[in-house]
Amino acid sequence: MTHQYPALTAEQKKELSDIALRIVAPGKGILAADESVGDMAKRLNQIGVENTEENRRLYRQILFSADSRVKKCIGGVIFFHETMYQKADDGTPFVQMIKDKGIVVGIKVDKGVVPLAGTDGETTTQGLDGLSERCAQYKKDGADFAKWRCVLKISENTPSALAIMENANVLARYASICQQNGIVPIVEPEILPDGDHDLKRCQYVTEKVLAAVYKALSDHHVYLEGTLLKPNMVTPGHSCPTKYSPEEIAMATVTALRRTVPPAVPGVTFLSGGQSEEEASINLNAINTCPLMRPWALTFSYGRALQASALSAWRGQQDNATAATEEFVKRAEV
Amino acid sequence: LGTMGNRLQRINVENTEENRRAFREILFSSDASISQSIGGVILFHETLYQKDSSGKPFPALIKEKGIVVRIKLDKGTAPLAGTNGETTIQGLDGLAERCAQYKKDGADFGKWRAVLKITGTTPSQLAIQENANTLARYASICQQHGLVPIVEPEILPDGDHDLQRCQYITEKVLAAVYKALNDHHVYLEGTLLKPNMVTAGHSCPKKYTPQDVAEATVTTLLRTVPAAVPGICFLSGGQSEEEASVNLNAMNQLPVSKPWKLTFSYGRALQASALAAWVGKTENKKAAQEAFRKRAQINSLACKGQYVMSGKTDTAATQSLFTASYTY
């Protein structure tokens, strides 16, 4: 091994660390409003609304025009590229609206999953090409953090060693590039809840995956204090016959994290992974009251779980806009 | 054996089995208050089977004070061909059987020391990976036999590198160690870590304060050691008794939250004063025990960040205990 070539200056490190801490300040979490056009189609379809750019803009406007009560609960909002450059009816850019509430703006930067040949339907995530230039531009346009989602699944023979190693590596490259451009990378190695595996198996797999992720981050000289982790909670598969209490889920989740996530990481923002709004909040609460010592902030980064009520309240009707925003605020406060 | 030889030589006592036994008896027959400062004692194979002058086996003597017994399990270094003088550790052969036997004979913890060094070209990728792997194998086997493995990846203080370089290397090494422990399915909650503090090399011209050492060390640990590890007991690595205590104290005073206990696993740094007080004479037994007890208590305070330097330390405490390329 050779000498250290510092990846970041002290000033760069401080900026990254400050941003990370602001996002996970006590009581705050992240609103993931970064659904791609395809994802939005599904959501809007469920409430009978057409998936046009205008409707997507209107919907996000509802969320972003929530009053300042959300300041206490939301530390950051993740945008999709399209939303980053949209404006409210009165011409205020969404980015501006969010920053005015003292909330940090984030941007989804991955370009979706691609298959890993020779595996049982496993994937890696693309988006590294020109990532540095894109990050620099997003930083100029107001973003201070980014999100990149990797996906793994549990079955008899997955996740394979290749899938774990490849996804960990790509997450580390993304994180390294982000930090070079003053952007805090949220590292998201999502293990899907699909399947009939039990809680223990999920815990085992989650520990292996997270250990690989943090080794890769170390190998790539990533500054941990300027990152956040967005993992799945440890839960049984969706079709698992055994039921578990929130306390069991909390214990399994916190134990897995304690064994793999270095204390230097300032915060862990859980994805909801298909849990209902209520389930996600109850589990997060149990996690935060778990008797094991937790050195990182533990909070949320919810998309569906924060927005479902708001979506149904809206149903594309303008007049329902305020009611919808109200639903959103209520959910955030919980 | 060779190590005791060095120590006894410093006080001009002949390195016989009886003298080695006598010195350890002094330490182990300290009165029971020592258990407030000492949680565990590491024994060498010979010592595990020795007895005090009344015929009581050492492990029993130690355990009745409520102190746990640890046994050194490695069999020393072996060279790694094709590297710049780097080594790995042997001792895995028949380790399972040895662990089972030691457990029966009173040991609760195992110790295994891997060694790495810093130069322009080391530690190499191979040395890091190989030592991390053997540590993980040893840890796995220990746990199968009810022994808690103390994981010791010592990066020697030899050299003129600065504090930053030591920090960088220590971070890389510890990251590799914990990845290996994970790969080998080791139960972290049932292990302890025994690392070097992050310090400049012994011949580094630049001087650093205990505060510098404390910050560099704790930052490194926060970046690499999972919260599930219950405790970290630092090796003194050639620091003087006083230096080692002061540095530990500074770490425990740092206003940053640490999820593991930070304490000590000192050999030289706890025994130097005791050895100097004993000088091989039975009549000095009480004086030696007193010196040992004092040193232990100082370190105990340092674990809680409560140690205040008195300024009037004896010569033995400040004497550098550095031996070049220290081998066991």
PDB file of N, CA and C in Angstrom, chain A residues 1-5 13 204 207-225 255 257-265 292-296, chain B residues 119-125 128 164-165 168-169 171-172 175-179 181-185 187-189 219 221-229 257-260:
ATOM      1  N   MET A   1       0.846  -1.197   0.000  1.00  0.00           N
ATOM      2  CA  MET A   1       0.000   0.000   0.000  1.00  0.00           C
ATOM      3  C   MET A   1       0.872   1.235   0.000  1.00  0.00           C
ATOM      4  N   THR A   2       0.429   2.261  -0.655  1.00  0.00           N
ATOM      5  CA  THR A   2       1.251   3.473  -0.736  1.00  0.00           C
ATOM      6  C   THR A   2       0.695   4.564   0.161  1.00  0.00           C
ATOM      7  N   HIS A   3       1.158   5.747  -0.078  1.00  0.00           N
ATOM      8  CA  HIS A   3       0.834   6.852   0.809  1.00  0.00           C
ATOM      9  C   HIS A   3      -0.584   7.332   0.610  1.00  0.00           C
ATOM     10  N   GLN A   4      -1.015   8.118   1.555  1.00  0.00           N
ATOM     11  CA  GLN A   4      -2.343   8.670   1.460  1.00  0.00           C
ATOM     12  C   GLN A   4      -2.327   9.883   0.551  1.00  0.00           C
ATOM     13  N   TYR A   5      -3.260   9.944  -0.366  1.00  0.00           N
ATOM     14  CA  TYR A   5      -3.453  11.133  -1.204  1.00  0.00           C
ATOM     15  C   TYR A   5      -4.813  11.670  -0.814  1.00  0.00           C
ATOM     16  N   LYS A  13     -14.539  18.601   3.829  1.00  0.00           N
ATOM     17  CA  LYS A  13     -15.071  17.644   4.787  1.00  0.00           C
ATOM     18  C   LYS A  13     -16.076  18.309   5.708  1.00  0.00           C
ATOM     19  N   TYR A 204     -29.434 -11.741   8.445  1.00  0.00           N
ATOM     20  CA  TYR A 204     -28.166 -12.304   7.992  1.00  0.00           C
ATOM     21  C   TYR A 204     -27.708 -11.639   6.694  1.00  0.00           C
ATOM     22  N   GLU A 207     -26.700  -7.976   7.123  1.00  0.00           N
ATOM     23  CA  GLU A 207     -25.368  -7.816   7.721  1.00  0.00           C
ATOM     24  C   GLU A 207     -24.278  -8.037   6.682  1.00  0.00           C
ATOM     25  N   LYS A 208     -24.443  -9.051   5.830  1.00  0.00           N
ATOM     26  CA  LYS A 208     -23.409  -9.317   4.822  1.00  0.00           C
ATOM     27  C   LYS A 208     -23.312  -8.161   3.837  1.00  0.00           C
ATOM     28  N   VAL A 209     -24.468  -7.676   3.418  1.00  0.00           N
ATOM     29  CA  VAL A 209     -24.492  -6.593   2.436  1.00  0.00           C
ATOM     30  C   VAL A 209     -23.873  -5.328   3.008  1.00  0.00           C
ATOM     31  N   LEU A 210     -24.271  -4.957   4.225  1.00  0.00           N
ATOM     32  CA  LEU A 210     -23.744  -3.719   4.804  1.00  0.00           C
ATOM     33  C   LEU A 210     -22.244  -3.816   5.081  1.00  0.00           C
ATOM     34  N   ALA A 211     -21.771  -5.001   5.480  1.00  0.00           N
ATOM     35  CA  ALA A 211     -20.329  -5.154   5.710  1.00  0.00           C
ATOM     36  C   ALA A 211     -19.584  -4.904   4.397  1.00  0.00           C
ATOM     37  N   ALA A 212     -20.121  -5.440   3.304  1.00  0.00           N
ATOM     38  CA  ALA A 212     -19.487  -5.247   2.006  1.00  0.00           C
ATOM     39  C   ALA A 212     -19.522  -3.775   1.598  1.00  0.00           C
ATOM     40  N   VAL A 213     -20.642  -3.115   1.858  1.00  0.00           N
ATOM     41  CA  VAL A 213     -20.767  -1.703   1.503  1.00  0.00           C
ATOM     42  C   VAL A 213     -19.727  -0.864   2.231  1.00  0.00           C
ATOM     43  N   TYR A 214     -19.580  -1.095   3.540  1.00  0.00           N
ATOM     44  CA  TYR A 214     -18.629  -0.252   4.277  1.00  0.00           C
ATOM     45  C   TYR A 214     -17.177  -0.586   3.985  1.00  0.00           C
ATOM     46  N   LYS A 215     -16.904  -1.831   3.600  1.00  0.00           N
ATOM     47  CA  LYS A 215     -15.536  -2.136   3.162  1.00  0.00           C
ATOM     48  C   LYS A 215     -15.246  -1.400   1.857  1.00  0.00           C
ATOM     49  N   ALA A 216     -16.228  -1.406   0.956  1.00  0.00           N
ATOM     50  CA  ALA A 216     -16.041  -0.715  -0.329  1.00  0.00           C
ATOM     51  C   ALA A 216     -15.857   0.788  -0.104  1.00  0.00           C
ATOM     52  N   LEU A 217     -16.654   1.367   0.789  1.00  0.00           N
ATOM     53  CA  LEU A 217     -16.522   2.803   1.045  1.00  0.00           C
ATOM     54  C   LEU A 217     -15.124   3.098   1.588  1.00  0.00           C
ATOM     55  N   SER A 218     -14.618   2.210   2.448  1.00  0.00           N
ATOM     56  CA  SER A 218     -13.262   2.399   2.975  1.00  0.00           C
ATOM     57  C   SER A 218     -12.241   2.289   1.852  1.00  0.00           C
ATOM     58  N   ASP A 219     -12.384   1.275   1.015  1.00  0.00           N
ATOM     59  CA  ASP A 219     -11.439   1.082  -0.094  1.00  0.00           C
ATOM     60  C   ASP A 219     -11.414   2.290  -1.028  1.00  0.00           C
ATOM     61  N   HIS A 220     -12.565   2.915  -1.210  1.00  0.00           N
ATOM     62  CA  HIS A 220     -12.658   4.051  -2.124  1.00  0.00           C
ATOM     63  C   HIS A 220     -12.404   5.388  -1.430  1.00  0.00           C
ATOM     64  N   HIS A 221     -11.900   5.339  -0.198  1.00  0.00           N
ATOM     65  CA  HIS A 221     -11.525   6.547   0.541  1.00  0.00           C
ATOM     66  C   HIS A 221     -12.682   7.523   0.731  1.00  0.00           C
ATOM     67  N   VAL A 222     -13.873   7.009   0.943  1.00  0.00           N
ATOM     68  CA  VAL A 222     -15.034   7.877   1.149  1.00  0.00           C
ATOM     69  C   VAL A 222     -15.038   8.385   2.596  1.00  0.00           C
ATOM     70  N   TYR A 223     -15.368   9.644   2.778  1.00  0.00           N
ATOM     71  CA  TYR A 223     -15.391  10.298   4.093  1.00  0.00           C
ATOM     72  C   TYR A 223     -16.724   9.989   4.765  1.00  0.00           C
ATOM     73  N   LEU A 224     -16.726   9.020   5.673  1.00  0.00           N
ATOM     74  CA  LEU A 224     -17.975   8.526   6.251  1.00  0.00           C
ATOM     75  C   LEU A 224     -18.812   9.576   6.956  1.00  0.00           C
ATOM     76  N   GLU A 225     -18.134  10.531   7.610  1.00  0.00           N
ATOM     77  CA  GLU A 225     -18.873  11.558   8.349  1.00  0.00           C
ATOM     78  C   GLU A 225     -19.697  12.442   7.401  1.00  0.00           C
ATOM     79  N   THR A 255     -29.555  -4.449  15.743  1.00  0.00           N
ATOM     80  CA  THR A 255     -28.424  -5.369  15.891  1.00  0.00           C
ATOM     81  C   THR A 255     -27.613  -5.434  14.610  1.00  0.00           C
ATOM     82  N   LEU A 257     -27.348  -3.219  12.264  1.00  0.00           N
ATOM     83  CA  LEU A 257     -26.625  -1.966  12.045  1.00  0.00           C
ATOM     84  C   LEU A 257     -25.438  -1.843  12.994  1.00  0.00           C
ATOM     85  N   ARG A 258     -25.642  -2.223  14.259  1.00  0.00           N
ATOM     86  CA  ARG A 258     -24.553  -2.127  15.228  1.00  0.00           C
ATOM     87  C   ARG A 258     -23.368  -2.982  14.810  1.00  0.00           C
ATOM     88  N   ARG A 259     -23.642  -4.054  14.074  1.00  0.00           N
ATOM     89  CA  ARG A 259     -22.551  -4.946  13.681  1.00  0.00           C
ATOM     90  C   ARG A 259     -21.841  -4.503  12.416  1.00  0.00           C
ATOM     91  N   THR A 260     -22.379  -3.533  11.704  1.00  0.00           N
ATOM     92  CA  THR A 260     -21.796  -3.208  10.404  1.00  0.00           C
ATOM     93  C   THR A 260     -21.586  -1.737  10.099  1.00  0.00           C
ATOM     94  N   VAL A 261     -22.375  -0.862  10.690  1.00  0.00           N
ATOM     95  CA  VAL A 261     -22.291   0.558  10.331  1.00  0.00           C
ATOM     96  C   VAL A 261     -21.399   1.294  11.321  1.00  0.00           C
ATOM     97  N   PRO A 262     -20.239   1.787  10.869  1.00  0.00           N
ATOM     98  CA  PRO A 262     -19.341   2.465  11.801  1.00  0.00           C
ATOM     99  C   PRO A 262     -20.015   3.664  12.458  1.00  0.00           C
ATOM    100  N   PRO A 263     -19.696   3.905  13.728  1.00  0.00           N
ATOM    101  CA  PRO A 263     -20.297   5.030  14.441  1.00  0.00           C
ATOM    102  C   PRO A 263     -20.044   6.390  13.792  1.00  0.00           C
ATOM    103  N   ALA A 264     -19.026   6.471  12.919  1.00  0.00           N
ATOM    104  CA  ALA A 264     -18.733   7.759  12.280  1.00  0.00           C
ATOM    105  C   ALA A 264     -19.847   8.213  11.333  1.00  0.00           C
ATOM    106  N   VAL A 265     -20.674   7.286  10.867  1.00  0.00           N
ATOM    107  CA  VAL A 265     -21.782   7.651   9.978  1.00  0.00           C
ATOM    108  C   VAL A 265     -22.805   8.434  10.798  1.00  0.00           C
ATOM    109  N   LEU A 292     -30.859  -1.157  22.841  1.00  0.00           N
ATOM    110  CA  LEU A 292     -29.449  -1.222  22.455  1.00  0.00           C
ATOM    111  C   LEU A 292     -28.916   0.173  22.148  1.00  0.00           C
ATOM    112  N   MET A 293     -27.638   0.364  22.399  1.00  0.00           N
ATOM    113  CA  MET A 293     -27.034   1.675  22.169  1.00  0.00           C
ATOM    114  C   MET A 293     -26.875   1.939  20.665  1.00  0.00           C
ATOM    115  N   ARG A 294     -27.343   3.120  20.236  1.00  0.00           N
ATOM    116  CA  ARG A 294     -27.312   3.462  18.810  1.00  0.00           C
ATOM    117  C   ARG A 294     -26.507   4.745  18.609  1.00  0.00           C
ATOM    118  N   PRO A 295     -25.314   4.665  17.984  1.00  0.00           N
ATOM    119  CA  PRO A 295     -24.496   5.872  17.863  1.00  0.00           C
ATOM    120  C   PRO A 295     -24.866   6.802  16.703  1.00  0.00           C
ATOM    121  N   TRP A 296     -25.788   6.397  15.817  1.00  0.00           N
ATOM    122  CA  TRP A 296     -26.158   7.264  14.682  1.00  0.00           C
ATOM    123  C   TRP A 296     -27.615   7.696  14.866  1.00  0.00           C
TER     124      TRP A 296
ATOM    125  N   THR B 119       6.207   1.502   6.423  1.00  0.00           N
ATOM    126  CA  THR B 119       7.388   2.063   5.761  1.00  0.00           C
ATOM    127  C   THR B 119       6.873   2.703   4.485  1.00  0.00           C
ATOM    128  N   GLY B 120       7.782   3.051   3.591  1.00  0.00           N
ATOM    129  CA  GLY B 120       7.361   3.619   2.314  1.00  0.00           C
ATOM    130  C   GLY B 120       6.486   2.660   1.517  1.00  0.00           C
ATOM    131  N   THR B 121       6.701   1.377   1.677  1.00  0.00           N
ATOM    132  CA  THR B 121       5.983   0.407   0.845  1.00  0.00           C
ATOM    133  C   THR B 121       5.123  -0.574   1.643  1.00  0.00           C
ATOM    134  N   THR B 122       5.101  -0.438   2.958  1.00  0.00           N
ATOM    135  CA  THR B 122       4.300  -1.374   3.760  1.00  0.00           C
ATOM    136  C   THR B 122       3.353  -0.600   4.682  1.00  0.00           C
ATOM    137  N   PRO B 123       2.287  -1.235   5.172  1.00  0.00           N
ATOM    138  CA  PRO B 123       1.904  -2.617   4.933  1.00  0.00           C
ATOM    139  C   PRO B 123       1.332  -2.832   3.529  1.00  0.00           C
ATOM    140  N   SER B 124       1.663  -3.942   2.942  1.00  0.00           N
ATOM    141  CA  SER B 124       1.174  -4.232   1.596  1.00  0.00           C
ATOM    142  C   SER B 124      -0.250  -4.774   1.687  1.00  0.00           C
ATOM    143  N   GLN B 125      -0.914  -4.789   0.553  1.00  0.00           N
ATOM    144  CA  GLN B 125      -2.270  -5.317   0.481  1.00  0.00           C
ATOM    145  C   GLN B 125      -2.300  -6.751   0.994  1.00  0.00           C
ATOM    146  N   ILE B 128      -1.957  -7.016   4.879  1.00  0.00           N
ATOM    147  CA  ILE B 128      -3.196  -6.615   5.550  1.00  0.00           C
ATOM    148  C   ILE B 128      -4.239  -7.720   5.436  1.00  0.00           C
ATOM    149  N   GLN B 164      -0.605  11.419  10.795  1.00  0.00           N
ATOM    150  CA  GLN B 164      -1.615  11.226   9.735  1.00  0.00           C
ATOM    151  C   GLN B 164      -1.419   9.904   9.023  1.00  0.00           C
ATOM    152  N   ARG B 165      -0.156   9.547   8.785  1.00  0.00           N
ATOM    153  CA  ARG B 165       0.091   8.308   8.066  1.00  0.00           C
ATOM    154  C   ARG B 165      -0.336   7.116   8.919  1.00  0.00           C
ATOM    155  N   TYR B 168      -4.091   6.852   8.739  1.00  0.00           N
ATOM    156  CA  TYR B 168      -4.533   6.315   7.453  1.00  0.00           C
ATOM    157  C   TYR B 168      -4.379   4.798   7.418  1.00  0.00           C
ATOM    158  N   ILE B 169      -3.184   4.332   7.813  1.00  0.00           N
ATOM    159  CA  ILE B 169      -2.922   2.894   7.800  1.00  0.00           C
ATOM    160  C   ILE B 169      -3.827   2.149   8.778  1.00  0.00           C
ATOM    161  N   GLU B 171      -6.747   2.940   9.806  1.00  0.00           N
ATOM    162  CA  GLU B 171      -8.106   2.860   9.271  1.00  0.00           C
ATOM    163  C   GLU B 171      -8.228   1.751   8.239  1.00  0.00           C
ATOM    164  N   LYS B 172      -7.239   1.643   7.368  1.00  0.00           N
ATOM    165  CA  LYS B 172      -7.297   0.614   6.337  1.00  0.00           C
ATOM    166  C   LYS B 172      -7.232  -0.780   6.963  1.00  0.00           C
ATOM    167  N   ALA B 175     -10.482  -1.655   8.875  1.00  0.00           N
ATOM    168  CA  ALA B 175     -11.590  -1.928   7.950  1.00  0.00           C
ATOM    169  C   ALA B 175     -11.458  -3.354   7.417  1.00  0.00           C
ATOM    170  N   ALA B 176     -10.225  -3.748   7.092  1.00  0.00           N
ATOM    171  CA  ALA B 176     -10.000  -5.099   6.577  1.00  0.00           C
ATOM    172  C   ALA B 176     -10.286  -6.141   7.660  1.00  0.00           C
ATOM    173  N   VAL B 177      -9.877  -5.852   8.887  1.00  0.00           N
ATOM    174  CA  VAL B 177     -10.117  -6.792   9.987  1.00  0.00           C
ATOM    175  C   VAL B 177     -11.602  -7.030  10.191  1.00  0.00           C
ATOM    176  N   TYR B 178     -12.394  -5.963  10.223  1.00  0.00           N
ATOM    177  CA  TYR B 178     -13.830  -6.157  10.475  1.00  0.00           C
ATOM    178  C   TYR B 178     -14.558  -6.763   9.294  1.00  0.00           C
ATOM    179  N   LYS B 179     -14.052  -6.543   8.087  1.00  0.00           N
ATOM    180  CA  LYS B 179     -14.655  -7.228   6.941  1.00  0.00           C
ATOM    181  C   LYS B 179     -14.373  -8.728   7.061  1.00  0.00           C
ATOM    182  N   LEU B 181     -13.756 -10.451   9.828  1.00  0.00           N
ATOM    183  CA  LEU B 181     -14.543 -11.019  10.930  1.00  0.00           C
ATOM    184  C   LEU B 181     -15.964 -11.283  10.458  1.00  0.00           C
ATOM    185  N   ASN B 182     -16.502 -10.369   9.663  1.00  0.00           N
ATOM    186  CA  ASN B 182     -17.849 -10.544   9.132  1.00  0.00           C
ATOM    187  C   ASN B 182     -17.898 -11.738   8.180  1.00  0.00           C
ATOM    188  N   ASP B 183     -16.926 -11.812   7.281  1.00  0.00           N
ATOM    189  CA  ASP B 183     -16.883 -12.919   6.317  1.00  0.00           C
ATOM    190  C   ASP B 183     -16.819 -14.274   7.028  1.00  0.00           C
ATOM    191  N   HIS B 184     -16.111 -14.324   8.153  1.00  0.00           N
ATOM    192  CA  HIS B 184     -15.945 -15.568   8.891  1.00  0.00           C
ATOM    193  C   HIS B 184     -17.043 -15.792   9.923  1.00  0.00           C
ATOM    194  N   HIS B 185     -18.098 -14.987   9.863  1.00  0.00           N
ATOM    195  CA  HIS B 185     -19.261 -15.136  10.733  1.00  0.00           C
ATOM    196  C   HIS B 185     -18.918 -15.066  12.216  1.00  0.00           C
ATOM    197  N   TYR B 187     -19.008 -13.557  15.899  1.00  0.00           N
ATOM    198  CA  TYR B 187     -20.016 -12.842  16.699  1.00  0.00           C
ATOM    199  C   TYR B 187     -19.329 -11.663  17.390  1.00  0.00           C
ATOM    200  N   LEU B 188     -19.503 -10.471  16.831  1.00  0.00           N
ATOM    201  CA  LEU B 188     -18.764  -9.309  17.318  1.00  0.00           C
ATOM    202  C   LEU B 188     -18.986  -8.991  18.787  1.00  0.00           C
ATOM    203  N   GLU B 189     -20.195  -9.228  19.248  1.00  0.00           N
ATOM    204  CA  GLU B 189     -20.498  -8.898  20.648  1.00  0.00           C
ATOM    205  C   GLU B 189     -19.688  -9.769  21.608  1.00  0.00           C
ATOM    206  N   THR B 219     -11.100   9.027  16.197  1.00  0.00           N
ATOM    207  CA  THR B 219     -11.669   9.193  14.850  1.00  0.00           C
ATOM    208  C   THR B 219     -11.521   7.904  14.051  1.00  0.00           C
ATOM    209  N   LEU B 221     -11.209   4.854  15.140  1.00  0.00           N
ATOM    210  CA  LEU B 221     -12.083   3.808  15.655  1.00  0.00           C
ATOM    211  C   LEU B 221     -13.539   4.048  15.257  1.00  0.00           C
ATOM    212  N   LEU B 222     -13.984   5.301  15.305  1.00  0.00           N
ATOM    213  CA  LEU B 222     -15.366   5.617  14.919  1.00  0.00           C
ATOM    214  C   LEU B 222     -15.618   5.240  13.463  1.00  0.00           C
ATOM    215  N   ARG B 223     -14.563   5.322  12.646  1.00  0.00           N
ATOM    216  CA  ARG B 223     -14.746   5.048  11.222  1.00  0.00           C
ATOM    217  C   ARG B 223     -14.682   3.567  10.883  1.00  0.00           C
ATOM    218  N   THR B 224     -14.253   2.737  11.800  1.00  0.00           N
ATOM    219  CA  THR B 224     -14.010   1.346  11.432  1.00  0.00           C
ATOM    220  C   THR B 224     -14.558   0.286  12.382  1.00  0.00           C
ATOM    221  N   VAL B 225     -14.736   0.602  13.658  1.00  0.00           N
ATOM    222  CA  VAL B 225     -15.123  -0.432  14.616  1.00  0.00           C
ATOM    223  C   VAL B 225     -16.623  -0.374  14.889  1.00  0.00           C
ATOM    224  N   PRO B 226     -17.367  -1.413  14.493  1.00  0.00           N
ATOM    225  CA  PRO B 226     -18.812  -1.391  14.693  1.00  0.00           C
ATOM    226  C   PRO B 226     -19.186  -1.248  16.165  1.00  0.00           C
ATOM    227  N   ALA B 227     -20.338  -0.633  16.409  1.00  0.00           N
ATOM    228  CA  ALA B 227     -20.799  -0.391  17.776  1.00  0.00           C
ATOM    229  C   ALA B 227     -21.034  -1.684  18.554  1.00  0.00           C
ATOM    230  N   ALA B 228     -21.206  -2.798  17.844  1.00  0.00           N
ATOM    231  CA  ALA B 228     -21.483  -4.057  18.524  1.00  0.00           C
ATOM    232  C   ALA B 228     -20.293  -4.569  19.322  1.00  0.00           C
ATOM    233  N   VAL B 229     -19.084  -4.120  19.003  1.00  0.00           N
ATOM    234  CA  VAL B 229     -17.898  -4.548  19.745  1.00  0.00           C
ATOM    235  C   VAL B 229     -17.945  -3.915  21.128  1.00  0.00           C
ATOM    236  N   SER B 257     -19.227  10.958  21.529  1.00  0.00           N
ATOM    237  CA  SER B 257     -19.856   9.749  22.029  1.00  0.00           C
ATOM    238  C   SER B 257     -19.194   8.490  21.465  1.00  0.00           C
ATOM    239  N   LYS B 258     -18.796   7.572  22.370  1.00  0.00           N
ATOM    240  CA  LYS B 258     -18.142   6.350  21.906  1.00  0.00           C
ATOM    241  C   LYS B 258     -18.960   5.143  22.354  1.00  0.00           C
ATOM    242  N   PRO B 259     -19.348   4.310  21.421  1.00  0.00           N
ATOM    243  CA  PRO B 259     -20.220   3.191  21.792  1.00  0.00           C
ATOM    244  C   PRO B 259     -19.505   2.019  22.444  1.00  0.00           C
ATOM    245  N   TRP B 260     -18.144   1.987  22.438  1.00  0.00           N
ATOM    246  CA  TRP B 260     -17.443   0.878  23.081  1.00  0.00           C
ATOM    247  C   TRP B 260     -16.661   1.429  24.273  1.00  0.00           C
TER     248      TRP B 260
END
